[in-house]
Short mmCIF file of C-alpha atoms in Angstrom, two decimals:
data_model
loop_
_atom_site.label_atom_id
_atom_site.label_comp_id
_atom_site.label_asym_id
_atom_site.label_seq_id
_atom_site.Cartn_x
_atom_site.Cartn_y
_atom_site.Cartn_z
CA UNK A 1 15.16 25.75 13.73
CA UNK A 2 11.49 25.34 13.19
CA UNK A 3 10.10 22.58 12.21
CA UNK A 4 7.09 22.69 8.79
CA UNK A 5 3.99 21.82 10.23
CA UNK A 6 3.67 19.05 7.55
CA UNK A 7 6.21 16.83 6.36
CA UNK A 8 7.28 13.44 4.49
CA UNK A 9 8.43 10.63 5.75
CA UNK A 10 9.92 7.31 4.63
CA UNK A 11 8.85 3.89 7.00
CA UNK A 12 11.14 0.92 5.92
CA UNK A 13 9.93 -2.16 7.16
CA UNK A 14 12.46 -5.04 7.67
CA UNK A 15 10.81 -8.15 8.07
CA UNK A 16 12.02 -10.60 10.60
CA UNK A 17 9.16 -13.55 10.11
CA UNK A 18 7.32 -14.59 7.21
CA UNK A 19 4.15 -12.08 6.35
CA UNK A 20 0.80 -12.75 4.92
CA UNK A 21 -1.35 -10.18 3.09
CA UNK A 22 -4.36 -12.46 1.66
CA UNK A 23 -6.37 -11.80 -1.34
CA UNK A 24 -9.57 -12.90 0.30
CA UNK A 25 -9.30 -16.32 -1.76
CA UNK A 26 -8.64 -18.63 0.83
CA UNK A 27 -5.64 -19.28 3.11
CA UNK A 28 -3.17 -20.27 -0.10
CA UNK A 29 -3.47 -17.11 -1.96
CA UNK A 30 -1.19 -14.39 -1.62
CA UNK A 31 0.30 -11.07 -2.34
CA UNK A 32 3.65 -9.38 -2.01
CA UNK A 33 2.37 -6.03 -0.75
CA UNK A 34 -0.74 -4.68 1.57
CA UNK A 35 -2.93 -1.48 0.59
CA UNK A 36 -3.13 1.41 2.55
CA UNK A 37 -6.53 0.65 4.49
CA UNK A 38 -4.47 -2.48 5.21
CA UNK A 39 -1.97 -0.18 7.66
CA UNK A 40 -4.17 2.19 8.13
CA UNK A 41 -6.57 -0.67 10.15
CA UNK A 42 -3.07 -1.85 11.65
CA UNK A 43 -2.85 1.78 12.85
CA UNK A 44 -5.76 2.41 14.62
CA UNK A 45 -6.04 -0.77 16.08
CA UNK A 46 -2.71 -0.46 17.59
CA UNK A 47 -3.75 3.20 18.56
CA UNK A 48 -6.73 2.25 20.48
CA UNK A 49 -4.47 -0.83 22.31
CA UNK A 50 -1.76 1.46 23.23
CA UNK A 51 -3.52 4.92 23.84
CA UNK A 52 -7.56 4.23 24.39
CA UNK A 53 -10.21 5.14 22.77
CA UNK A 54 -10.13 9.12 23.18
CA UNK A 55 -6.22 9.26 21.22
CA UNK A 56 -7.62 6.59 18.36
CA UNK A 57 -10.19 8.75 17.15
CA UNK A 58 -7.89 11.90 17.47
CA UNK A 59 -5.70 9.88 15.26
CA UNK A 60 -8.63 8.36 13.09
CA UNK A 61 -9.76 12.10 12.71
CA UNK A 62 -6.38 13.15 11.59
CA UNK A 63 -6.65 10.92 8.59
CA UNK A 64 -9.91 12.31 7.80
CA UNK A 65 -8.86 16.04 7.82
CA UNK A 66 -5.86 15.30 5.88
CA UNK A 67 -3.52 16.16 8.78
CA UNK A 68 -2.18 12.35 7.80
CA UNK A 69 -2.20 10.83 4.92
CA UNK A 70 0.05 7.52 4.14
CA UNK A 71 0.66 5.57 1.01
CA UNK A 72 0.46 1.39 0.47
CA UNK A 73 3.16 -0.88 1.35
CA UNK A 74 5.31 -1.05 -1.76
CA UNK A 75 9.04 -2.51 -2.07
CA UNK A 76 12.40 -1.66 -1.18
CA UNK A 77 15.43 -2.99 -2.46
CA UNK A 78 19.30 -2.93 -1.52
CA UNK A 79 20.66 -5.49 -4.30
CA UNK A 80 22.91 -2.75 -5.89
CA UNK A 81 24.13 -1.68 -2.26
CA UNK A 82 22.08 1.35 -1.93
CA UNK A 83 18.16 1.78 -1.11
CA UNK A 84 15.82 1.63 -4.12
CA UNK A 85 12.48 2.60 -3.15
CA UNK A 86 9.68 1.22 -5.81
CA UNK A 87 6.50 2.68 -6.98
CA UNK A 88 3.09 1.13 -8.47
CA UNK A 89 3.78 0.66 -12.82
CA UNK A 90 0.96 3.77 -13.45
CA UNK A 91 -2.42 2.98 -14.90
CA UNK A 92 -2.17 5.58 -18.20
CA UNK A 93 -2.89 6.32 -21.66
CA UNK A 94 -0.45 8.68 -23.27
CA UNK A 95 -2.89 10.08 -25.83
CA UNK A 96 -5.79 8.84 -28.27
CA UNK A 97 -6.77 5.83 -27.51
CA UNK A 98 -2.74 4.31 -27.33
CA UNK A 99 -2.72 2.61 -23.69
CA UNK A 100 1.39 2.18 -22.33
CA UNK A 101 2.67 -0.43 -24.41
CA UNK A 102 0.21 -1.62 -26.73
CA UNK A 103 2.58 -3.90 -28.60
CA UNK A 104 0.88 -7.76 -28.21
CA UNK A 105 4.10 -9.61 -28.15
CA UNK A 106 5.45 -7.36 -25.34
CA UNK A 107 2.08 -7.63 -22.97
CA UNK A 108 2.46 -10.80 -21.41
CA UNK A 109 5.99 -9.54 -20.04
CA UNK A 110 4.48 -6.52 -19.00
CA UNK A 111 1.69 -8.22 -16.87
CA UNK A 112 4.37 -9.63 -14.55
CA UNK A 113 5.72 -6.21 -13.53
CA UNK A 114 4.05 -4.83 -10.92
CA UNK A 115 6.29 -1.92 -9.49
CA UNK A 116 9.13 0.27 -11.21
CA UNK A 117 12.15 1.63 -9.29
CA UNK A 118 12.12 5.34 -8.38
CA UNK A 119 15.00 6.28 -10.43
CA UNK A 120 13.54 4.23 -13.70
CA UNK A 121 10.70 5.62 -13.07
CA UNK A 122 10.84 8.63 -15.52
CA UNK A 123 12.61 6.44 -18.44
CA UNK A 124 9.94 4.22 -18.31
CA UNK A 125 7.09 6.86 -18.63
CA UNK A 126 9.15 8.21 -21.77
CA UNK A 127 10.22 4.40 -23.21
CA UNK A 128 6.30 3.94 -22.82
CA UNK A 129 5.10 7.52 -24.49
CA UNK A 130 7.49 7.16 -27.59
CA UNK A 131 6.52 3.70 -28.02
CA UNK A 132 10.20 2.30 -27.62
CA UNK A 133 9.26 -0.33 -25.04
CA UNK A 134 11.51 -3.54 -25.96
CA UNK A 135 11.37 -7.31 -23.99
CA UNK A 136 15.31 -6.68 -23.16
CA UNK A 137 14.07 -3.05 -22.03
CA UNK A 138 11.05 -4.62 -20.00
CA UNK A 139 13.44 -7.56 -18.45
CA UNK A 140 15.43 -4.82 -16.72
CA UNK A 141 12.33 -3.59 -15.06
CA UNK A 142 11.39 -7.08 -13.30
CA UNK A 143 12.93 -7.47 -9.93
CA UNK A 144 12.48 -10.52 -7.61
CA UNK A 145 12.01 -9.08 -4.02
CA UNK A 146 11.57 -12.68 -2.09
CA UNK A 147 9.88 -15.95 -2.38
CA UNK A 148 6.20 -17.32 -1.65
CA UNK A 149 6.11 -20.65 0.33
CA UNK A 150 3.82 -23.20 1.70
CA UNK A 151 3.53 -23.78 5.44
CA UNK A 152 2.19 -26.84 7.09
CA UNK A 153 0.12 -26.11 9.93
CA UNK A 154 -2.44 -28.30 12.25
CA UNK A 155 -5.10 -26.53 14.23
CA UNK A 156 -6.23 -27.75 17.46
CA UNK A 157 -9.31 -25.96 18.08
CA UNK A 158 -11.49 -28.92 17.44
CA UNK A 159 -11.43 -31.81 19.12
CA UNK A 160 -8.89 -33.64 16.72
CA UNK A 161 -6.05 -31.87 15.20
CA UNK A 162 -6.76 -30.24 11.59
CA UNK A 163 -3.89 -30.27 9.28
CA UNK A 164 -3.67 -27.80 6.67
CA UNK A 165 -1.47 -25.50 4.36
CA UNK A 166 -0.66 -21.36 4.43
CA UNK A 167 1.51 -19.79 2.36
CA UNK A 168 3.59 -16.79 3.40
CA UNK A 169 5.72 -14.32 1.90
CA UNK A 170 9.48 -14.35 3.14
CA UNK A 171 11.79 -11.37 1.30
CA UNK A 172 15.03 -11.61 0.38
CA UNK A 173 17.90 -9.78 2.42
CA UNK A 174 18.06 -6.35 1.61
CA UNK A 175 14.67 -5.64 1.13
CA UNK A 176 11.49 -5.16 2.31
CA UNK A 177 8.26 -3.04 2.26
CA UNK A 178 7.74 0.48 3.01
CA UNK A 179 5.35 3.11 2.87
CA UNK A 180 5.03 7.16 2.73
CA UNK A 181 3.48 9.10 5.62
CA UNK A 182 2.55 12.99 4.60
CA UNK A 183 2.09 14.22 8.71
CA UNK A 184 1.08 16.81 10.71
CA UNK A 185 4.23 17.00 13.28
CA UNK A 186 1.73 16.98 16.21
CA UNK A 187 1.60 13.52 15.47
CA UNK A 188 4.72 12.17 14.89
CA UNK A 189 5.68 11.04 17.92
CA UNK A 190 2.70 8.73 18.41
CA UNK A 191 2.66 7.78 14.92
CA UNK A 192 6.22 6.79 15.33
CA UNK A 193 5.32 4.68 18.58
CA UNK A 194 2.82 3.40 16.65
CA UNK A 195 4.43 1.74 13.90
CA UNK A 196 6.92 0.63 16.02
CA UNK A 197 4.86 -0.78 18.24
CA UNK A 198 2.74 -2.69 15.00
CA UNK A 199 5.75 -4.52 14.14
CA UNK A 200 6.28 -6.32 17.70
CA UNK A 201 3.16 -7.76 17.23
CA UNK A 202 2.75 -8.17 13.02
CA UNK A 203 0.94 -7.00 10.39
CA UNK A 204 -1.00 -9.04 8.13
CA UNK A 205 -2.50 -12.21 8.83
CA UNK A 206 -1.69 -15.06 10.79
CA UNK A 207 -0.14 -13.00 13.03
CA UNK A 208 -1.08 -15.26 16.30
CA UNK A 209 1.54 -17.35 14.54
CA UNK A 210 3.94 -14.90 14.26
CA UNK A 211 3.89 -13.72 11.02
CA UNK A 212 4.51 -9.92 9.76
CA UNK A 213 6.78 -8.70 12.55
CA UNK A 214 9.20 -6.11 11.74
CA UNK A 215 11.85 -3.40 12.26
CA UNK A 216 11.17 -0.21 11.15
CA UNK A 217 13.64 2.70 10.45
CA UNK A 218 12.28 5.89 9.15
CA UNK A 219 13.39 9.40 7.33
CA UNK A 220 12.82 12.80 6.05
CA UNK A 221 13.03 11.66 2.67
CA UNK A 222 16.80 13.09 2.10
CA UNK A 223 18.35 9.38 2.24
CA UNK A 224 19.54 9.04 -0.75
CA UNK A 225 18.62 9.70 -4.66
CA UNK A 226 15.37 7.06 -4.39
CA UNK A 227 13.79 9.10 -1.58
CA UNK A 228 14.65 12.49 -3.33
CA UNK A 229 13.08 11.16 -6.56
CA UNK A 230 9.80 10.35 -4.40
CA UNK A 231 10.08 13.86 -2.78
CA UNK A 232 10.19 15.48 -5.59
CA UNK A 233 6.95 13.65 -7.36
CA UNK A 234 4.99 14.13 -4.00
CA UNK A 235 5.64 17.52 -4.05
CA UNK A 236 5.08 18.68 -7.18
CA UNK A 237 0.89 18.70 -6.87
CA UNK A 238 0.79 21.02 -10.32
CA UNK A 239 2.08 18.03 -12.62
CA UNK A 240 -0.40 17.14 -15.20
CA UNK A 241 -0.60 13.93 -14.04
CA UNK A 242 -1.48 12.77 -10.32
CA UNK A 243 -1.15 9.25 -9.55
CA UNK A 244 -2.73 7.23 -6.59
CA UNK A 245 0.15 5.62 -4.12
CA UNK A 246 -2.84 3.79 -2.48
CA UNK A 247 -6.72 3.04 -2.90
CA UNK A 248 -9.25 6.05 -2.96
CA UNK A 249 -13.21 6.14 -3.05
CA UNK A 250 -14.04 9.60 -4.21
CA UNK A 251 -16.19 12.00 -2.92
CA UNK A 252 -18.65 14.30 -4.68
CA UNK A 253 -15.92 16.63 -5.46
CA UNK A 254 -13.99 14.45 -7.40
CA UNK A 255 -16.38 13.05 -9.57
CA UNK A 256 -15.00 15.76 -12.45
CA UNK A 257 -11.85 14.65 -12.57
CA UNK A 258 -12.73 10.86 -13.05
CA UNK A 259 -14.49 12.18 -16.48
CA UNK A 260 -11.62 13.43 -18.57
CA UNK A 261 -7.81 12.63 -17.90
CA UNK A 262 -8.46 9.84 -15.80
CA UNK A 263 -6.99 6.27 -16.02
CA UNK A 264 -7.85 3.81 -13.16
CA UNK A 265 -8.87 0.04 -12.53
CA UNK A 266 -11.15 -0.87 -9.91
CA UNK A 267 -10.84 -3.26 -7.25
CA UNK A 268 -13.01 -5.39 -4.62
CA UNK A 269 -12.31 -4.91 -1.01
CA UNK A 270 -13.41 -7.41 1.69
CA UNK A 271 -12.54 -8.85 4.82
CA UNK A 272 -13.55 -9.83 8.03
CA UNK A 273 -13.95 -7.58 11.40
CA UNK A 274 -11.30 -8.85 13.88
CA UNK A 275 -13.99 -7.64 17.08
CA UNK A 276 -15.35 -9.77 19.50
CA UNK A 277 -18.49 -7.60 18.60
CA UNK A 278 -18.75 -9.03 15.14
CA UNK A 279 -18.81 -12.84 16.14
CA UNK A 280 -21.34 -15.07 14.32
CA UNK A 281 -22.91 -18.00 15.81
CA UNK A 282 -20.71 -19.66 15.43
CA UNK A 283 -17.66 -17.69 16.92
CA UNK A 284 -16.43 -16.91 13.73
CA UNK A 285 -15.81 -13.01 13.30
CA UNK A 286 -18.24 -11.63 10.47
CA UNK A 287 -17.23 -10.50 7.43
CA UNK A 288 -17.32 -6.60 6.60
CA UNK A 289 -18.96 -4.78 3.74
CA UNK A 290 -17.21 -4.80 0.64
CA UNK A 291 -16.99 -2.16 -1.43
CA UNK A 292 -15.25 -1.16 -4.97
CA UNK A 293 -12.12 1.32 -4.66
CA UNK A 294 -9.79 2.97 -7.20
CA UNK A 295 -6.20 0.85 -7.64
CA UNK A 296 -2.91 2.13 -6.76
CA UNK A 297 -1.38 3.44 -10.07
CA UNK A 298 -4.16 4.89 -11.21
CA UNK A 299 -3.82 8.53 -12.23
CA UNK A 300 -6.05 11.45 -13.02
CA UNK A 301 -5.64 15.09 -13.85
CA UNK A 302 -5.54 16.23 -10.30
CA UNK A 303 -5.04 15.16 -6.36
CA UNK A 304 -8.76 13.32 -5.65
CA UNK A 305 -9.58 14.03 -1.78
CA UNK A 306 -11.09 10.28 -0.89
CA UNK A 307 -12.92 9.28 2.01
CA UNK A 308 -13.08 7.14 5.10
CA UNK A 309 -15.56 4.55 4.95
CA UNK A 310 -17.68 2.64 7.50
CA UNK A 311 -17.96 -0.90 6.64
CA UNK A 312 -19.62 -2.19 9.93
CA UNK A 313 -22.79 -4.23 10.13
CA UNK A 314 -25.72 -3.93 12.43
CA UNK A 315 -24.18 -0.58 14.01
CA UNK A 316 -22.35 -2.53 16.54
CA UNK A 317 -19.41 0.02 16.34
CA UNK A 318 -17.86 1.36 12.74
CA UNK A 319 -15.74 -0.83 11.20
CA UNK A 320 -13.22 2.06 9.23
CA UNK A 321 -11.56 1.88 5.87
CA UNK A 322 -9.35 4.23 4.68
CA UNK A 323 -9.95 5.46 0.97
CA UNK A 324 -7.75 8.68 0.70
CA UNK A 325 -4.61 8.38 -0.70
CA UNK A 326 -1.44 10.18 -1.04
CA UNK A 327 -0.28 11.05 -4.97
CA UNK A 328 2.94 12.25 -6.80
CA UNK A 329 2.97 14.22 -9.73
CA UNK A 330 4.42 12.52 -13.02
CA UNK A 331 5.42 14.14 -15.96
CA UNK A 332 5.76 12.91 -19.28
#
């Protein structure tokens, strides 16, 4: 049996601590889920610890040509006893100038869902293009995955002990985050170390405390009707609609299809370079570049290529954030 030379794969992350994916805001703001140049920093990081330098830029390089291409973290769920996998609700206008649910009374509900389950997926496209959106329709749609919470912690670097709060995002039993990996099968056997190996240690912040550790199972994408649904919208590039399962920064060549077709927010990126060779002085590590990138959920007329951008400062050594993004096709 031979083996494609590209294929899909599901990562389900089970969460054993606590995990932390900041907003940038401080160490009391939160979110549920982390973006793609999120893991893809985890990745490479944990490439260059367990392989060297030579196998992290083989790997880095892979993600540039395409050869691998993953998606954001986005939720799981098992609270109806099988695997639901969840995408992004889609950034889109179904014609003229009528954006999905327009209805005021009905907006407020909709802010508060953030991700629609794979098999809903398609009725709520339709509920949303023939205007038939309800509350009791948009109340099925909201899910509760876990529960945010306030730590107490005390640092001791100085020389008295520093009290203060971080909250943390513990899930639920049953679910958890995954993510999509579209692969060259050169590399799945050190991509599989490698997120293995990531969730030992954490992902996310506040790892040195032992947040964000995991166990990870993976799959061809034949689990079960949620990861066929997914297969089939990742594979089917000719849809009229492409969607974004993680933040992009186009190139030249996709300025054209950000003119006509194209529905996307925008959103800041920043953060700080965890390398000894971006310590201020005062030992803090420096903050990156920011930049602006397209959301997850944002969806255009066709696949947009994306880049990988070098955030570093002063040339020390690139600091690299992944803007390329795997897409499914949606239909209405």
């Amino acid at each position: 049996l031979i083996m494609p030379s590209v294929i899909n794969k599901i990562y389900r992350l089970k969460f054993i601590t606590p995990v932390r994916f900041g907003r940038g805001e401080g160490l009391q703001s939160l979110k549920m889920c982390a973006s793609a140049d999120t893991l893809f920093s985890a990745i490479f990081l944990e490439a260059l610890r367990l392989y060297g330098d030579k196998t992290a830029d083989e790997i880095k390089d892979a993600f540039v040509s395409g050869d691998v291409k993953i998606s954001s973290l986005m939720p799981y769920s098992t609270d109806i006893g099988d695997i639901s996998y969840y995408l992004p609700k889609p950034i889109l206008r179904i014609s003229g100038n009528k954006r999905i649910v327009p209805v005021e009374n009905i907006k407020k509900y909709l802010k508060n869902i953030k991700y629609i389950r794979a098999e809903d997926f398609q009725n709520y496209i339709s509920e949303s293009a023939n205007m038939t959106l309800t509350i009791e329709k948009l109340q099925k749609y909201k899910e509760d995955f876990g529960v945010e919470r306030l730590y107490d912690k005390v640092s001791l670097c100085d020389d008295e002990p520093n009290p203060y709060r971080v909250s943390a995002y513990s899930f639920y039993e049953g679910n958890g985050l995954y993510f999509i990996m579209s692969i060259d099968n050169k590399y799945e056997e050190k991509m599989d170390e490698i997120i293995s190996s990531i969730g030992i240690s954490g992902i996310g912040g506040k790892t040195a405390s032992g947040y964000g550790k995991y166990e990870v199972k993976s799959n061809y994408m034949d689990e079960n009707e949620s990861s066929q649904i997914l297969k089939r919208m990742l594979d089917d590039s000719e849809a009229p609609i492409q969607m974004a399962l993680g933040p992009v920064y186009p190139i030249k060549e996709d300025r054209d299809a950000l003119k006509e077709n194209a529905f996307y927010s925008l959103e800041e990126s920043d953060g700080f370079v965890y390398s000894t060779s971006f310590l201020n002085e005062d030992g803090n590590f420096m903050k990156r570049k920011s930049c602006v990138l397209i959301k997850e959920g944002s969806c255009f007329g066709k696949r947009l290529e994306g880049s990988l951008l070098d955030l570093s400062h002063s040339g020390k050594h690139p600091v690299w954030r992944l803007a390329k993004s795997i897409f499914i096709g949606v239909r209405i």
